[in-house]
Short mmCIF file of C-alpha atoms in Angstrom, two decimals:
data_model
loop_
_atom_site.label_atom_id
_atom_site.label_comp_id
_atom_site.label_asym_id
_atom_site.label_seq_id
_atom_site.Cartn_x
_atom_site.Cartn_y
_atom_site.Cartn_z
CA MET D 230 -0.81 93.24 -17.40
CA LYS D 231 -1.14 90.94 -20.54
CA ILE D 232 -0.97 87.35 -19.75
CA ARG D 233 -0.49 84.56 -22.46
CA TYR D 234 -1.08 80.89 -22.26
CA PHE D 235 0.43 77.85 -24.57
CA ALA D 236 -0.48 74.54 -24.93
CA TRP D 237 -2.49 72.72 -22.29
CA VAL D 238 -2.51 75.69 -19.99
CA ARG D 239 -4.21 77.65 -22.84
CA GLU D 240 -6.61 74.81 -23.27
CA ARG D 241 -7.66 74.70 -19.79
CA VAL D 242 -7.79 78.49 -19.32
CA GLY D 243 -9.95 78.75 -22.43
CA ALA D 244 -8.08 81.72 -23.72
CA ASP D 245 -4.76 82.27 -25.50
CA GLU D 246 -4.52 85.85 -23.86
CA GLU D 247 -6.09 88.02 -21.39
CA THR D 248 -5.21 91.31 -19.75
CA VAL D 249 -5.83 91.42 -15.82
CA ALA D 250 -5.60 93.89 -13.15
CA LEU D 251 -3.38 92.84 -10.24
CA PRO D 252 -3.91 93.36 -6.71
CA ASP D 253 -0.84 95.03 -5.13
CA THR D 254 -0.08 91.58 -3.25
CA VAL D 255 1.08 90.03 -6.26
CA ALA D 256 4.91 90.58 -6.37
CA THR D 257 6.40 87.52 -8.13
CA ALA D 258 5.66 85.07 -10.99
CA GLY D 259 4.55 82.52 -8.35
CA ASP D 260 2.19 84.88 -6.43
CA LEU D 261 0.63 85.53 -9.96
CA ILE D 262 0.03 81.90 -10.38
CA ALA D 263 -1.30 81.45 -6.94
CA TRP D 264 -3.53 84.43 -7.59
CA LEU D 265 -4.85 83.43 -11.13
CA SER D 266 -5.63 79.79 -9.60
CA THR D 267 -8.44 81.58 -7.63
CA VAL D 268 -10.02 83.45 -10.55
CA ASP D 269 -12.18 80.72 -11.66
CA ASP D 270 -12.57 76.89 -12.23
CA ARG D 271 -10.84 77.04 -15.24
CA HIS D 272 -7.78 78.81 -14.12
CA ALA D 273 -7.69 76.72 -11.09
CA SER D 274 -7.54 73.62 -13.19
CA ALA D 275 -4.70 75.19 -15.26
CA PHE D 276 -2.71 76.18 -12.23
CA ALA D 277 -3.46 73.32 -9.95
CA GLU D 278 0.02 72.04 -10.05
CA PRO D 279 2.18 75.15 -10.10
CA ASP D 280 5.67 72.84 -10.33
CA ALA D 281 4.28 71.92 -13.82
CA ILE D 282 4.24 75.64 -14.84
CA ARG D 283 6.84 77.46 -16.64
CA VAL D 284 7.13 81.27 -17.13
CA ALA D 285 8.27 83.65 -19.45
CA ILE D 286 8.36 87.28 -18.47
CA ASP D 287 8.61 89.66 -21.72
CA GLN D 288 9.87 86.33 -23.41
CA VAL D 289 12.52 85.44 -21.41
CA HIS D 290 12.57 82.36 -19.23
CA VAL D 291 12.46 83.01 -15.18
CA GLU D 292 12.07 81.15 -11.94
CA HIS D 293 8.81 81.36 -9.92
CA ASP D 294 10.38 83.82 -7.47
CA GLU D 295 11.22 86.43 -10.33
CA PRO D 296 9.39 89.71 -9.32
CA ILE D 297 7.29 90.76 -12.18
CA ALA D 298 6.98 94.54 -11.84
CA GLY D 299 7.65 96.60 -14.90
CA ALA D 300 6.70 93.38 -17.00
CA ALA D 301 5.06 93.98 -20.30
CA GLU D 302 3.87 90.46 -20.92
CA ILE D 303 3.77 87.14 -18.86
CA ALA D 304 3.46 83.86 -20.28
CA PHE D 305 2.57 80.53 -18.69
CA PHE D 306 3.17 77.07 -20.33
CA PRO D 307 3.80 73.62 -19.61
CA PRO D 308 7.47 72.33 -20.19
CA MET D 309 8.66 72.51 -23.63
CA THR D 310 8.70 69.40 -25.87
CA GLY D 311 9.93 70.86 -29.23
CA GLY D 312 12.93 69.22 -31.00
CA MET F 254 34.72 86.63 -33.89
CA PRO F 255 31.92 84.10 -33.48
CA ALA F 256 29.93 83.15 -36.55
CA LYS F 257 26.42 84.73 -36.63
CA PRO F 258 23.72 82.01 -36.63
CA LEU F 259 20.82 81.86 -39.06
CA VAL F 260 17.69 80.87 -36.97
CA ARG F 261 13.93 80.36 -38.59
CA VAL F 262 10.70 79.42 -37.32
CA GLN F 263 8.34 78.27 -40.22
CA VAL F 264 5.48 76.37 -41.46
CA GLU F 265 7.36 75.44 -44.64
CA ASP F 266 9.58 72.38 -45.12
CA PHE F 267 13.21 72.92 -45.36
CA ASP F 268 15.87 71.45 -47.67
CA VAL F 269 18.81 69.81 -45.78
CA ALA F 270 20.92 69.92 -49.11
CA VAL F 271 20.15 73.79 -49.72
CA GLU F 272 20.79 74.71 -45.80
CA SER F 273 24.07 72.94 -45.78
CA ALA F 274 25.19 74.61 -49.18
CA ARG F 275 24.42 77.81 -47.84
CA LEU F 276 26.91 77.48 -45.33
CA THR F 277 29.54 76.10 -47.30
CA GLU F 278 29.31 78.04 -50.60
CA GLY F 279 32.34 80.09 -51.45
CA ARG F 280 34.15 78.74 -48.45
CA ARG F 281 37.60 77.08 -48.46
CA ASP F 282 38.24 76.95 -44.66
CA ILE F 283 35.05 74.60 -43.84
CA GLY F 284 36.29 70.81 -43.09
CA ALA F 285 33.22 69.55 -41.30
CA VAL F 286 29.27 69.94 -41.86
CA VAL F 287 27.15 68.07 -39.40
CA ALA F 288 23.36 68.21 -40.17
CA PHE F 289 20.72 66.81 -37.97
CA THR F 290 17.04 66.46 -39.22
CA GLY F 291 14.39 65.68 -36.68
CA LEU F 292 11.24 64.04 -38.39
CA CYS F 293 7.91 63.37 -37.19
CA ARG F 294 7.59 59.50 -36.11
CA ASP F 295 3.89 57.54 -36.51
CA GLU F 296 4.62 55.90 -33.27
CA GLY F 297 3.89 52.30 -34.66
CA GLY F 298 0.87 53.42 -36.82
CA ARG F 299 -0.77 55.12 -33.71
CA LEU F 300 0.04 58.69 -34.92
CA GLU F 301 -1.99 60.80 -37.69
CA ALA F 302 -0.16 63.78 -37.11
CA LEU F 303 1.60 66.31 -34.64
CA MET F 304 0.31 69.73 -33.88
CA LEU F 305 3.32 71.74 -33.19
CA GLU F 306 2.47 74.86 -31.06
CA HIS F 307 4.79 77.73 -30.47
CA TYR F 308 5.38 81.03 -28.74
CA PRO F 309 6.00 83.40 -31.81
CA GLY F 310 8.74 85.92 -31.11
CA MET F 311 10.06 84.09 -28.00
CA ALA F 312 10.74 81.13 -30.01
CA GLU F 313 13.14 83.06 -32.26
CA ALA F 314 14.49 84.76 -29.38
CA GLU F 315 15.19 81.69 -27.47
CA MET F 316 16.85 79.38 -30.42
CA THR F 317 19.00 82.73 -31.23
CA ARG F 318 20.11 82.81 -27.54
CA ILE F 319 21.05 79.02 -27.71
CA ALA F 320 22.72 79.20 -31.15
CA GLU F 321 24.89 82.33 -30.07
CA GLN F 322 25.96 79.98 -27.11
CA ALA F 323 27.09 77.25 -29.23
CA CYS F 324 28.87 79.98 -31.72
CA SER F 325 30.81 81.26 -28.69
CA ARG F 326 31.68 77.81 -27.26
CA TRP F 327 32.76 76.01 -30.25
CA PRO F 328 34.99 77.42 -33.18
CA LEU F 329 32.00 77.53 -35.74
CA SER F 330 32.28 78.79 -39.29
CA GLY F 331 28.50 78.77 -39.63
CA LEU F 332 25.48 77.80 -37.93
CA THR F 333 21.61 77.08 -39.19
CA VAL F 334 18.68 76.23 -36.75
CA ILE F 335 15.20 75.90 -38.28
CA HIS F 336 12.04 74.87 -36.56
CA ARG F 337 8.89 74.11 -38.11
CA PHE F 338 5.42 74.65 -36.33
CA GLY F 339 1.77 73.55 -37.36
CA GLU F 340 0.55 70.48 -38.54
CA ILE F 341 3.40 67.88 -39.27
CA ARG F 342 2.76 64.31 -40.49
CA PRO F 343 4.72 61.05 -39.85
CA GLY F 344 7.91 61.11 -42.12
CA ALA F 345 7.81 64.97 -42.43
CA ASN F 346 10.90 67.27 -41.00
CA ILE F 347 10.27 68.91 -38.01
CA VAL F 348 13.85 70.53 -36.95
CA LEU F 349 17.14 71.09 -38.54
CA VAL F 350 20.57 71.94 -37.05
CA VAL F 351 23.42 72.51 -39.60
CA ALA F 352 26.67 73.26 -37.95
CA ALA F 353 29.96 73.76 -40.08
CA SER F 354 33.52 74.07 -38.79
CA SER F 355 37.02 73.62 -39.66
CA HIS F 356 36.98 70.27 -37.86
CA ARG F 357 34.42 67.61 -37.14
CA ARG F 358 34.45 67.60 -33.44
CA ALA F 359 33.08 71.18 -33.05
CA ALA F 360 30.43 70.49 -35.40
CA PHE F 361 29.18 67.31 -34.09
CA GLU F 362 29.12 68.61 -30.16
CA ALA F 363 27.76 72.03 -31.35
CA ALA F 364 24.89 70.03 -33.16
CA ASP F 365 24.36 67.73 -30.34
CA PHE F 366 24.32 70.56 -27.93
CA LEU F 367 21.87 72.69 -29.97
CA MET F 368 19.51 69.72 -30.12
CA ASP F 369 19.79 69.09 -26.25
CA TYR F 370 18.82 72.74 -25.44
CA LEU F 371 16.14 73.20 -28.28
CA LYS F 372 14.37 70.36 -26.87
CA THR F 373 13.95 71.70 -23.22
CA ARG F 374 14.39 75.72 -23.97
CA ALA F 375 12.71 76.40 -27.04
CA PRO F 376 9.14 77.35 -26.59
CA PHE F 377 7.45 74.53 -28.85
CA TRP F 378 4.73 72.08 -27.68
CA LYS F 379 3.66 68.80 -29.63
CA LYS F 380 0.12 67.77 -29.67
CA GLU F 381 -0.61 64.38 -30.93
CA ILE F 382 -3.39 63.60 -33.53
CA ALA F 383 -4.04 60.01 -33.16
CA ALA F 384 -5.15 57.74 -36.33
CA GLY F 385 -8.94 58.42 -36.57
CA GLN F 386 -8.39 62.06 -35.87
CA SER F 387 -9.05 61.86 -32.17
CA ASP F 388 -7.25 64.03 -29.61
CA GLY F 389 -4.15 62.32 -28.64
CA GLY F 390 -3.04 64.56 -25.83
CA TRP F 391 0.00 66.66 -25.45
CA VAL F 392 3.43 65.16 -25.58
CA ALA F 393 4.91 65.05 -21.95
CA ALA F 394 8.42 66.65 -21.33
CA LYS F 395 10.99 63.90 -20.43
CA ASP F 396 13.41 63.97 -17.58
CA ALA F 397 15.86 62.24 -19.87
CA ASP F 398 15.98 65.45 -22.13
CA ASP F 399 16.62 67.72 -19.15
CA ALA F 400 19.35 65.31 -18.23
CA ASP F 401 21.00 65.39 -21.60
CA ALA F 402 21.00 69.20 -21.45
CA ALA F 403 22.48 69.21 -18.19
CA ARG F 404 25.47 67.23 -19.71
CA TRP F 405 26.55 70.78 -20.95
CA GLN F 406 26.70 72.42 -17.99
CA GLY F 407 29.40 72.96 -15.67
CA ALA F 408 32.48 70.52 -15.81
CA ASP F 409 35.44 71.55 -17.82
CA ASP F 410 35.42 68.42 -19.84
CA ASN F 411 32.72 69.70 -21.65
CA ALA F 412 34.55 72.73 -22.81
CA PRO F 413 35.20 73.05 -26.51
CA ARG F 414 37.93 71.01 -27.65
CA GLN F 415 40.59 72.15 -30.01
CA PRO F 416 41.44 70.14 -33.02
#
Protein backbone atom coordinates (compact mmCIF):
# COMPACT_ATOMS: atom_id res chain seq x y z
CA MET A 1 0.00 0.00 0.00
CA LYS A 2 1.26 3.47 -0.88
CA ILE A 3 1.58 5.84 2.05
CA ARG A 4 2.30 9.56 1.76
CA TYR A 5 3.41 12.04 4.40
CA PHE A 6 3.21 15.81 4.51
CA ALA A 7 4.63 18.71 6.56
CA TRP A 8 6.19 17.73 9.92
CA VAL A 9 4.97 14.15 9.61
CA ARG A 10 7.05 13.91 6.41
CA GLU A 11 10.06 15.50 8.10
CA ARG A 12 9.93 13.17 11.08
CA VAL A 13 9.47 10.02 9.00
CA GLY A 14 12.24 11.20 6.67
CA ALA A 15 10.39 10.33 3.47
CA ASP A 16 7.52 11.81 1.49
CA GLU A 17 6.15 8.40 0.54
CA GLU A 18 6.77 4.70 0.96
CA THR A 19 5.13 1.43 0.04
CA VAL A 20 4.45 -0.98 2.88
CA ALA A 21 3.14 -4.53 3.17
CA LEU A 22 0.59 -4.52 5.94
CA PRO A 23 -0.16 -7.30 8.39
CA ASP A 24 -3.74 -8.62 8.30
CA THR A 25 -4.42 -7.13 11.72
CA VAL A 26 -4.39 -3.60 10.31
CA ALA A 27 -8.02 -2.81 9.40
CA THR A 28 -8.50 0.92 9.97
CA ALA A 29 -6.53 4.14 9.53
CA GLY A 30 -6.03 4.19 13.30
CA ASP A 31 -4.66 0.63 13.23
CA LEU A 32 -2.24 1.74 10.53
CA ILE A 33 -1.03 4.67 12.65
CA ALA A 34 -0.46 2.31 15.58
CA TRP A 35 1.40 -0.16 13.35
CA LEU A 36 3.52 2.54 11.66
CA SER A 37 4.59 3.84 15.06
CA THR A 38 6.30 0.48 15.68
CA VAL A 39 8.34 0.49 12.42
CA ASP A 40 11.35 2.44 13.71
CA ASP A 41 12.31 5.46 15.82
CA ARG A 42 11.53 7.96 13.06
CA HIS A 43 8.01 6.61 12.57
CA ALA A 44 7.57 6.39 16.33
CA SER A 45 8.41 10.09 16.58
CA ALA A 46 6.05 11.03 13.73
CA PHE A 47 3.12 9.09 15.19
CA ALA A 48 3.77 9.69 18.91
CA GLU A 49 0.55 11.72 19.19
CA PRO A 50 -2.11 10.01 17.06
CA ASP A 51 -4.66 12.73 17.88
CA ALA A 52 -2.46 15.26 16.06
CA ILE A 53 -2.57 13.23 12.84
CA ARG A 54 -5.10 13.76 10.04
CA VAL A 55 -5.81 11.03 7.48
CA ALA A 56 -6.87 11.01 3.84
CA ILE A 57 -7.75 7.84 1.95
CA ASP A 58 -7.47 8.28 -1.81
CA GLN A 59 -7.36 12.06 -1.26
CA VAL A 60 -10.53 12.30 0.85
CA HIS A 61 -10.47 13.15 4.56
CA VAL A 62 -11.51 10.32 6.87
CA GLU A 63 -11.69 9.65 10.60
CA HIS A 64 -9.25 7.27 12.29
CA ASP A 65 -11.86 4.50 12.48
CA GLU A 66 -12.26 4.38 8.68
CA PRO A 67 -11.51 0.94 7.16
CA ILE A 68 -8.57 1.03 4.74
CA ALA A 69 -9.42 -2.06 2.68
CA GLY A 70 -9.24 -1.29 -1.03
CA ALA A 71 -7.40 2.01 -0.60
CA ALA A 72 -4.79 2.88 -3.23
CA GLU A 73 -3.16 5.71 -1.30
CA ILE A 74 -3.26 6.74 2.35
CA ALA A 75 -1.83 10.06 3.48
CA PHE A 76 -0.93 11.28 6.98
CA PHE A 77 -0.40 14.92 7.86
CA PRO A 78 -0.87 17.50 10.63
CA PRO A 79 -3.97 19.73 10.81
CA MET A 80 -4.03 22.02 7.79
CA THR A 81 -2.80 25.63 8.02
CA GLY A 82 -3.56 27.05 4.60
CA GLY A 83 -5.50 30.16 3.74
CA MET B 1 -28.24 25.41 -11.77
CA PRO B 2 -25.39 26.32 -9.38
CA ALA B 3 -22.40 28.23 -10.76
CA LYS B 4 -19.38 26.11 -11.66
CA PRO B 5 -16.40 27.32 -9.60
CA LEU B 6 -12.94 27.95 -11.01
CA VAL B 7 -10.28 26.45 -8.72
CA ARG B 8 -6.53 26.81 -9.19
CA VAL B 9 -3.46 25.76 -7.18
CA GLN B 10 -0.32 27.43 -8.46
CA VAL B 11 3.14 28.82 -7.71
CA GLU B 12 2.50 31.96 -9.76
CA ASP B 13 1.00 35.13 -8.36
CA PHE B 14 -2.56 36.14 -9.27
CA ASP B 15 -4.17 39.45 -10.19
CA VAL B 16 -7.31 40.34 -8.25
CA ALA B 17 -8.55 42.74 -10.93
CA VAL B 18 -8.11 40.18 -13.70
CA GLU B 19 -9.88 37.47 -11.71
CA SER B 20 -12.77 39.79 -10.77
CA ALA B 21 -13.16 40.92 -14.38
CA ARG B 22 -13.23 37.28 -15.52
CA LEU B 23 -16.39 36.74 -13.45
CA THR B 24 -18.20 39.89 -14.53
CA GLU B 25 -17.19 40.18 -18.19
CA GLY B 26 -20.22 40.23 -20.48
CA ARG B 27 -22.63 39.85 -17.54
CA ARG B 28 -25.48 42.23 -16.74
CA ASP B 29 -27.01 40.26 -13.87
CA ILE B 30 -24.21 40.58 -11.31
CA GLY B 31 -24.72 43.17 -8.59
CA ALA B 32 -21.94 42.24 -6.19
CA VAL B 33 -18.37 40.99 -6.35
CA VAL B 34 -16.56 40.24 -3.09
CA ALA B 35 -12.83 39.55 -3.38
CA PHE B 36 -10.76 38.38 -0.43
CA THR B 37 -6.98 38.27 -0.72
CA GLY B 38 -4.84 36.63 1.98
CA LEU B 39 -1.27 37.95 2.14
CA CYS B 40 1.91 36.85 3.87
CA ARG B 41 2.70 38.97 6.98
CA ASP B 42 6.23 39.58 8.27
CA GLU B 43 5.10 39.03 11.88
CA GLY B 44 6.77 42.22 13.09
CA GLY B 45 9.93 41.66 11.05
CA ARG B 46 10.51 38.14 12.40
CA LEU B 47 9.51 36.34 9.22
CA GLU B 48 11.69 36.09 6.11
CA ALA B 49 9.21 33.96 4.14
CA LEU B 50 6.63 31.19 4.32
CA MET B 51 7.09 27.84 2.61
CA LEU B 52 3.68 26.54 1.65
CA GLU B 53 3.47 22.80 1.16
CA HIS B 54 0.40 21.18 -0.37
CA TYR B 55 -0.95 17.77 -1.29
CA PRO B 56 -1.06 17.85 -5.11
CA GLY B 57 -4.32 16.49 -6.41
CA MET B 58 -6.09 16.47 -3.07
CA ALA B 59 -5.66 20.25 -2.72
CA GLU B 60 -7.50 20.86 -5.99
CA ALA B 61 -10.11 18.19 -5.18
CA GLU B 62 -10.82 19.51 -1.67
CA MET B 63 -10.96 23.14 -2.81
CA THR B 64 -13.41 22.11 -5.53
CA ARG B 65 -15.58 20.26 -2.97
CA ILE B 66 -15.63 23.34 -0.71
CA ALA B 67 -16.34 25.70 -3.64
CA GLU B 68 -19.17 23.50 -4.92
CA GLN B 69 -20.71 23.49 -1.44
CA ALA B 70 -20.69 27.30 -1.48
CA CYS B 71 -22.26 27.35 -4.95
CA SER B 72 -25.10 25.10 -3.84
CA ARG B 73 -25.60 27.03 -0.59
CA TRP B 74 -25.67 30.58 -1.95
CA PRO B 75 -27.10 31.91 -5.24
CA LEU B 76 -23.72 32.74 -6.81
CA SER B 77 -23.18 33.90 -10.37
CA GLY B 78 -19.53 32.88 -10.26
CA LEU B 79 -16.78 31.82 -7.87
CA THR B 80 -13.00 31.70 -8.20
CA VAL B 81 -10.62 30.22 -5.63
CA ILE B 82 -6.83 30.36 -6.07
CA HIS B 83 -4.24 29.12 -3.56
CA ARG B 84 -0.49 29.46 -4.08
CA PHE B 85 2.24 27.16 -2.82
CA GLY B 86 6.03 27.35 -2.60
CA GLU B 87 8.03 30.20 -1.09
CA ILE B 88 5.98 33.30 -0.35
CA ARG B 89 7.55 36.47 1.02
CA PRO B 90 5.94 39.09 3.28
CA GLY B 91 3.66 41.34 1.27
CA ALA B 92 2.98 38.70 -1.36
CA ASN B 93 -0.37 37.06 -2.07
CA ILE B 94 -1.25 33.60 -0.71
CA VAL B 95 -4.92 33.00 -1.42
CA LEU B 96 -7.77 34.57 -3.36
CA VAL B 97 -11.52 34.08 -3.20
CA VAL B 98 -13.77 36.02 -5.58
CA ALA B 99 -17.51 35.52 -5.21
CA ALA B 100 -20.03 37.14 -7.56
CA SER B 101 -23.78 37.29 -7.03
CA SER B 102 -26.84 39.35 -7.83
CA HIS B 103 -26.80 40.75 -4.29
CA ARG B 104 -24.08 41.51 -1.77
CA ARG B 105 -25.08 39.25 1.14
CA ALA B 106 -24.57 36.00 -0.77
CA ALA B 107 -21.22 37.18 -2.12
CA PHE B 108 -19.96 38.28 1.34
CA GLU B 109 -21.14 35.14 3.08
CA ALA B 110 -19.86 32.75 0.43
CA ALA B 111 -16.40 34.35 0.51
CA ASP B 112 -16.34 34.18 4.33
CA PHE B 113 -17.43 30.53 4.29
CA LEU B 114 -14.82 29.67 1.66
CA MET B 115 -12.00 31.14 3.71
CA ASP B 116 -13.10 29.43 6.94
CA TYR B 117 -13.21 26.07 5.18
CA LEU B 118 -10.03 26.58 3.17
CA LYS B 119 -8.08 27.26 6.36
CA THR B 120 -9.30 24.11 8.08
CA ARG B 121 -9.95 21.64 5.23
CA ALA B 122 -7.68 22.37 2.28
CA PRO B 123 -4.43 20.35 2.53
CA PHE B 124 -1.86 23.15 2.78
CA TRP B 125 0.76 23.61 5.49
CA LYS B 126 2.84 26.69 6.28
CA LYS B 127 6.43 26.53 7.43
CA GLU B 128 8.04 29.71 8.68
CA ILE B 129 11.48 30.75 7.51
CA ALA B 130 12.67 33.16 10.18
CA ALA B 131 14.90 36.16 9.45
CA GLY B 132 18.46 34.89 9.01
CA GLN B 133 17.15 31.92 7.03
CA SER B 134 16.76 29.75 10.12
CA ASP B 135 14.00 27.19 10.27
CA GLY B 136 11.14 28.83 12.13
CA GLY B 137 9.04 25.69 12.39
CA TRP B 138 5.59 24.75 11.18
CA VAL B 139 2.63 27.03 11.81
CA ALA B 140 0.24 25.31 14.23
CA ALA B 141 -3.45 24.98 13.45
CA LYS B 142 -5.60 27.31 15.55
CA ASP B 143 -8.69 26.28 17.49
CA ALA B 144 -10.19 29.64 16.53
CA ASP B 145 -10.09 28.61 12.86
CA ASP B 146 -12.03 25.42 13.67
CA ALA B 147 -14.54 27.51 15.62
CA ASP B 148 -14.91 29.87 12.64
CA ALA B 149 -15.60 26.93 10.32
CA ALA B 150 -18.08 25.42 12.79
CA ARG B 151 -20.21 28.58 12.55
CA TRP B 152 -21.48 27.34 9.18
CA GLN B 153 -22.65 23.96 10.40
CA GLY B 154 -26.14 23.05 11.48
CA ALA B 155 -28.43 25.88 12.47
CA ASP B 156 -30.81 27.37 9.97
CA ASP B 157 -29.75 30.92 10.80
CA ASN B 158 -26.76 30.15 8.61
CA ALA B 159 -28.91 29.13 5.69
CA PRO B 160 -28.56 31.34 2.63
CA ARG B 161 -30.53 34.53 3.02
CA GLN B 162 -32.69 35.56 0.15
CA PRO B 163 -32.21 39.09 -1.14
